[in-house]
């Protein structure tokens, strides 16, 4: 029994003797809940963050978590994010930073840096910004929410160029002279 339960994909096993000469073996498999990438390897992990098997690419619908310690805390983060479907629409991965906090990484290249504490209020605020201003679709490369009550944005190349062009155009405008 212990040898069966030592196999990573097996959650539990029971063996029952049926007389006169039969054995009944029941196995409950672990259910993969996320994909965990550490270094060059990707594993399927269960709700406890325990590896189930190597990821062969057939579970792409599961969330991808990246980094040391990511698998341990992934389910809490995934459950919290499930309340905000607008935030998970184009989400590529959840990245664990320093085994302390999370970054959301989107397919567009956008990175949202979440705080170490107060993740739920930060996600609620981000969801509000997404609903009211479509912040995640804007030309922004980083949204920094690590300081509670503050939001910092790093603009994308197109936005930086547009701001520079607007500043140049403003400098070139003639200054109206006041009548004397």
Coordinates of C-alpha atoms in Angstrom, one line a residue:
X1 CA 0.0 0.0 0.0
X2 CA 2.8 2.5 0.9
X3 CA 4.6 1.7 -2.3
X4 CA 1.4 2.5 -4.3
X5 CA 0.8 5.7 -2.5
X6 CA 4.5 6.7 -3.1
X7 CA 3.8 6.9 -6.9
X8 CA 3.3 10.7 -7.5
X9 CA 0.0 10.6 -9.5
X10 CA -1.7 8.5 -6.8
X11 CA -3.6 10.4 -4.1
X12 CA -4.7 7.3 -2.1
X13 CA -5.0 3.6 -2.5
X14 CA -6.8 0.8 -0.8
X15 CA -6.3 -2.9 -1.0
X16 CA -9.0 -5.3 0.1
X17 CA -8.8 -9.1 0.3
X18 CA -11.8 -10.9 -1.1
X19 CA -11.9 -14.6 -0.1
X20 CA -11.1 -17.1 -1.3
X21 CA -8.3 -15.9 -3.7
X22 CA -9.0 -12.3 -4.9
X23 CA -7.7 -8.8 -4.2
X24 CA -9.5 -5.6 -4.9
X25 CA -7.3 -2.5 -5.5
X26 CA -8.9 0.9 -5.6
X27 CA -6.8 3.9 -6.6
X28 CA -7.7 7.6 -6.4
X29 CA -5.6 9.8 -8.7
X30 CA -4.4 13.3 -7.9
X31 CA -6.2 15.9 -10.0
X32 CA -3.8 18.4 -11.7
X33 CA -4.8 21.9 -10.9
X34 CA -2.0 23.9 -12.4
X35 CA 1.2 23.7 -14.4
X36 CA 4.4 24.7 -12.5
X37 CA 7.5 25.7 -14.4
X38 CA 10.7 25.7 -12.6
X39 CA 13.8 26.2 -14.6
X40 CA 13.4 24.3 -17.9
X41 CA 10.9 21.8 -16.6
X42 CA 7.2 22.0 -16.3
X43 CA 5.1 19.8 -13.9
X44 CA 1.5 19.2 -13.2
X45 CA 0.7 19.9 -9.6
X46 CA -2.3 19.1 -7.4
X47 CA -4.3 21.4 -5.1
X48 CA -1.5 21.1 -2.4
X49 CA 1.2 22.0 -4.9
X50 CA 2.6 18.5 -5.0
X51 CA 3.9 17.3 -8.4
X52 CA 1.6 14.9 -10.1
X53 CA 3.6 14.3 -13.3
X54 CA 5.8 16.0 -15.9
X55 CA 3.7 18.2 -18.2
X56 CA 3.5 16.7 -21.7
X57 CA 1.7 19.8 -23.1
X58 CA -1.8 18.2 -22.9
X59 CA -3.0 20.4 -20.0
X60 CA -2.7 23.8 -21.6
X61 CA -6.1 24.9 -20.1
X62 CA -4.6 24.8 -16.6
X63 CA -3.0 28.0 -15.2
X64 CA 0.8 28.2 -15.5
X65 CA 2.7 29.2 -12.4
X66 CA 6.4 30.1 -12.5
X67 CA 9.2 30.3 -10.0
X68 CA 10.5 28.9 -6.8
X69 CA 7.7 28.2 -4.3
X70 CA 5.0 29.0 -6.8
X71 CA 3.3 25.6 -6.6
X72 CA 2.9 25.8 -2.8
X73 CA 0.8 29.0 -2.9
X74 CA -0.7 28.7 -6.4
X75 CA -4.1 27.4 -5.5
X76 CA -4.8 30.3 -3.1
X77 CA -3.9 32.8 -5.9
X78 CA -5.8 30.9 -8.6
X79 CA -8.9 30.8 -6.3
X80 CA -8.6 34.5 -5.6
X81 CA -8.2 35.3 -9.3
X82 CA -11.3 33.2 -10.2
X83 CA -13.4 36.1 -8.7
X84 CA -12.1 38.4 -11.5
X85 CA -12.6 36.8 -14.9
X86 CA -11.7 40.0 -16.7
X87 CA -8.2 39.8 -15.2
X88 CA -7.7 36.2 -16.4
X89 CA -8.8 36.6 -20.0
X90 CA -5.4 36.9 -21.6
X91 CA -3.3 35.8 -18.6
X92 CA -0.3 33.8 -19.6
X93 CA 1.2 33.0 -16.2
X94 CA 1.4 33.7 -12.5
X95 CA 5.0 34.4 -11.5
X96 CA 6.2 33.9 -7.9
X97 CA 8.7 36.6 -7.0
X98 CA 11.2 35.8 -4.2
X99 CA 8.6 33.3 -2.8
X100 CA 6.9 36.4 -1.4
X101 CA 4.6 37.9 -3.9
X102 CA 3.0 37.4 -7.4
X103 CA 3.3 39.0 -10.8
X104 CA 0.6 38.5 -13.4
X105 CA 2.1 38.1 -16.8
X106 CA -0.2 38.6 -19.9
X107 CA 0.3 37.3 -23.4
X108 CA 0.7 41.0 -24.5
X109 CA 3.9 41.3 -22.4
X110 CA 2.1 43.3 -19.7
X111 CA 3.3 42.6 -16.2
X112 CA 1.2 43.5 -13.2
X113 CA 3.3 43.5 -10.0
X114 CA 1.1 42.7 -7.0
X115 CA 1.9 43.5 -3.4
X116 CA 3.3 41.0 -0.9
X117 CA 0.3 41.7 1.4
X118 CA -3.2 42.8 0.4
X119 CA -3.4 40.9 -2.9
X120 CA -7.2 40.7 -2.8
X121 CA -7.8 44.5 -2.5
X122 CA -5.1 45.0 -5.2
X123 CA -6.9 42.6 -7.6
X124 CA -10.3 44.3 -6.8
X125 CA -8.7 47.7 -7.6
X126 CA -7.2 46.3 -10.8
X127 CA -10.5 44.8 -11.9
X128 CA -12.2 48.2 -11.3
X129 CA -9.6 49.9 -13.5
X130 CA -10.1 47.2 -16.2
X131 CA -13.9 47.6 -16.1
X132 CA -13.9 51.4 -16.1
X133 CA -10.8 52.2 -18.3
X134 CA -9.8 48.9 -20.0
X135 CA -6.3 49.4 -18.4
X136 CA -5.0 46.0 -19.4
X137 CA -5.6 46.8 -23.1
X138 CA -3.7 50.0 -23.0
X139 CA -0.1 50.5 -24.2
X140 CA 1.4 49.8 -20.8
X141 CA 4.2 47.3 -20.1
X142 CA 4.2 47.4 -16.3
X143 CA 1.5 48.1 -13.7
X144 CA 3.1 48.3 -10.3
X145 CA 0.7 47.9 -7.4
X146 CA 3.3 46.9 -4.8
X147 CA 2.7 50.0 -2.6
X148 CA -0.9 50.0 -1.2
X149 CA -3.0 52.8 -2.5
X150 CA -0.6 53.7 -5.3
X151 CA -0.6 52.6 -8.9
X152 CA 2.5 53.2 -11.2
X153 CA 2.5 52.6 -14.9
X154 CA 5.4 52.1 -17.3
X155 CA 4.2 53.1 -20.7
X156 CA 4.8 51.1 -23.8
X157 CA 6.9 52.4 -26.8
X158 CA 3.9 53.8 -28.7
X159 CA 2.7 55.8 -25.7
X160 CA 6.2 57.2 -25.0
X161 CA 6.5 58.3 -28.6
X162 CA 3.1 59.9 -28.6
X163 CA 3.9 61.8 -25.4
X164 CA 7.3 63.0 -26.9
X165 CA 5.5 64.1 -30.1
X166 CA 2.9 66.0 -28.2
X167 CA 5.6 67.7 -26.1
X168 CA 7.4 68.7 -29.3
X169 CA 4.3 70.0 -30.9
X170 CA 3.5 72.1 -27.8
X171 CA 6.9 73.7 -27.8
X172 CA 6.5 74.7 -31.5
X173 CA 3.2 76.5 -30.9
X174 CA 3.6 80.3 -31.1
X175 CA 3.0 82.2 -27.9
X176 CA 0.2 84.7 -28.2
X177 CA 1.4 88.3 -27.3
X178 CA -0.8 90.3 -25.0
X179 CA -2.1 93.7 -26.3
X180 CA -0.5 96.7 -24.7

